[in-house]
Amino acid sequence: MKKQNKTGSIGVVGATAIGVGGMMGEGLYTLRGMAANSAGVWLPVSFLIGGIVAAFSVYSYSKLGMKYPDRGGAAKFLLKEFGDGLLAGGMNVFQYIGWIIAMALYATGFAEYACQLLGKSSSGWLGKAISIGIVIRGCGN
């Protein structure tokens, strides 16, 4: 039996699993249909561009994480760069709102799957209710 980590910290394997799980679960499985609908025949090009942008983002976060090792993540990086003031606070609020919007997009994709499983249309009230419930639950954590 493996010994439990009682410190509450996440190791390299755990952090990697969270990152890969988020990208695969949200990006590929949930949003692929929505992306195909929007991009049409340009879907492969859009995935390539998205992959390049994600690579730069991951590289930047890894460099910042090595320079400022802290649990604060992006919020801590903004504080280090701009100080504890209105600019850093405003950018952190903007980032939080962006996460809520991204969560709403993922929730919409998940609601489509859930409605299909139930044999219902996702454009009706049920799809919206599932999406709103997911976002409210996610913001409560």
XYZ file of C-alpha atoms in Angstrom:
141
model
C 0.000 0.000 0.000
C 1.354 3.390 -1.004
C 1.916 5.967 1.699
C -0.440 8.967 1.495
C 1.030 12.444 1.002
C -0.314 14.402 3.973
C 1.214 17.770 3.060
C -1.378 18.513 0.387
C 1.264 19.282 -2.217
C 1.119 18.098 -5.803
C 4.143 16.369 -7.247
C 5.459 16.377 -10.806
C 3.410 13.327 -11.814
C 0.217 14.792 -10.337
C 0.734 18.191 -11.959
C 1.452 16.543 -15.304
C -1.689 14.406 -14.997
C -3.802 17.487 -14.251
C -2.372 19.366 -17.235
C -2.668 16.516 -19.701
C -6.125 15.569 -18.385
C -7.336 19.138 -18.776
C -6.006 19.493 -22.294
C -7.242 16.100 -23.443
C -10.576 16.134 -21.665
C -11.534 19.713 -22.361
C -9.669 20.507 -25.527
C -9.949 17.343 -27.567
C -13.002 15.470 -26.381
C -15.343 18.282 -25.441
C -14.520 21.041 -27.899
C -13.580 19.138 -31.054
C -17.144 19.123 -32.398
C -17.598 22.818 -31.699
C -14.247 23.580 -33.341
C -15.109 21.485 -36.395
C -18.377 23.340 -36.735
C -16.618 26.729 -36.575
C -13.410 26.017 -38.503
C -14.777 23.587 -41.069
C -12.060 22.345 -43.426
C -9.511 24.515 -41.595
C -9.785 22.415 -38.422
C -6.304 20.818 -38.769
C -4.726 24.243 -39.292
C -6.561 25.657 -36.278
C -5.303 22.756 -34.110
C -1.753 23.353 -35.353
C -1.928 27.061 -34.525
C -3.487 26.269 -31.136
C -0.694 23.771 -30.434
C 1.975 26.353 -31.233
C 0.320 28.929 -28.978
C -0.017 26.324 -26.193
C 3.676 25.405 -26.541
C 4.709 29.035 -26.017
C 2.348 29.300 -23.060
C 3.651 26.131 -21.419
C 7.250 27.223 -22.003
C 6.575 30.633 -20.430
C 4.808 29.145 -17.405
C 7.609 26.631 -16.860
C 10.256 29.376 -16.967
C 8.252 31.593 -14.612
C 7.615 28.648 -12.293
C 11.344 27.927 -12.087
C 12.159 31.594 -11.442
C 9.381 32.135 -8.872
C 8.624 28.764 -7.238
C 5.367 29.394 -5.411
C 1.852 27.975 -5.210
C 0.330 31.236 -6.449
C 0.770 30.482 -10.147
C -0.180 33.211 -12.598
C -1.452 35.505 -9.837
C 1.945 35.394 -8.161
C 3.719 36.102 -11.463
C 1.623 39.245 -11.939
C 2.354 40.400 -8.397
C 6.092 39.890 -8.918
C 6.051 41.892 -12.156
C 3.625 44.731 -11.356
C 3.604 44.852 -7.537
C 0.633 44.696 -5.211
C -1.514 47.350 -6.854
C -4.400 48.138 -9.131
C -2.780 46.825 -12.327
C -1.900 43.386 -10.955
C -5.249 43.149 -9.181
C -7.167 44.113 -12.306
C -5.248 41.618 -14.430
C -5.924 38.875 -11.873
C -9.652 39.674 -11.955
C -9.536 39.614 -15.768
C -7.770 36.232 -15.621
C -10.397 34.868 -13.212
C -13.195 35.997 -15.534
C -11.367 34.323 -18.431
C -11.308 31.053 -16.489
C -15.048 31.316 -15.882
C -15.631 31.893 -19.619
C -13.440 28.893 -20.474
C -15.333 26.817 -17.910
C -18.620 27.883 -19.523
C -17.323 26.757 -22.907
C -16.306 23.356 -21.499
C -19.630 23.086 -19.675
C -21.507 23.734 -22.923
C -19.605 20.937 -24.643
C -20.246 18.574 -21.740
C -23.942 19.511 -21.694
C -24.203 18.545 -25.374
C -22.847 15.081 -24.561
C -25.139 14.730 -21.539
C -28.209 15.755 -23.555
C -27.351 13.314 -26.336
C -27.042 10.569 -23.724
C -30.517 11.473 -22.456
C -31.931 11.743 -25.985
C -32.730 15.455 -25.559
C -31.778 18.561 -27.518
C -28.914 20.564 -26.035
C -30.372 23.812 -27.426
C -33.310 23.656 -25.009
C -33.531 24.514 -21.340
C -31.917 21.237 -20.212
C -28.599 21.953 -21.956
C -28.502 25.448 -20.512
C -29.366 24.191 -17.025
C -26.595 21.577 -17.117
C -24.074 24.177 -18.331
C -25.068 26.718 -15.679
C -24.953 24.052 -12.956
C -21.423 23.038 -13.955
C -20.198 26.648 -13.949
C -21.800 27.419 -10.575
C -20.332 24.238 -9.075
C -16.914 24.997 -10.575
C -16.867 28.575 -9.243
C -17.688 27.315 -5.769
C -14.398 25.388 -5.496
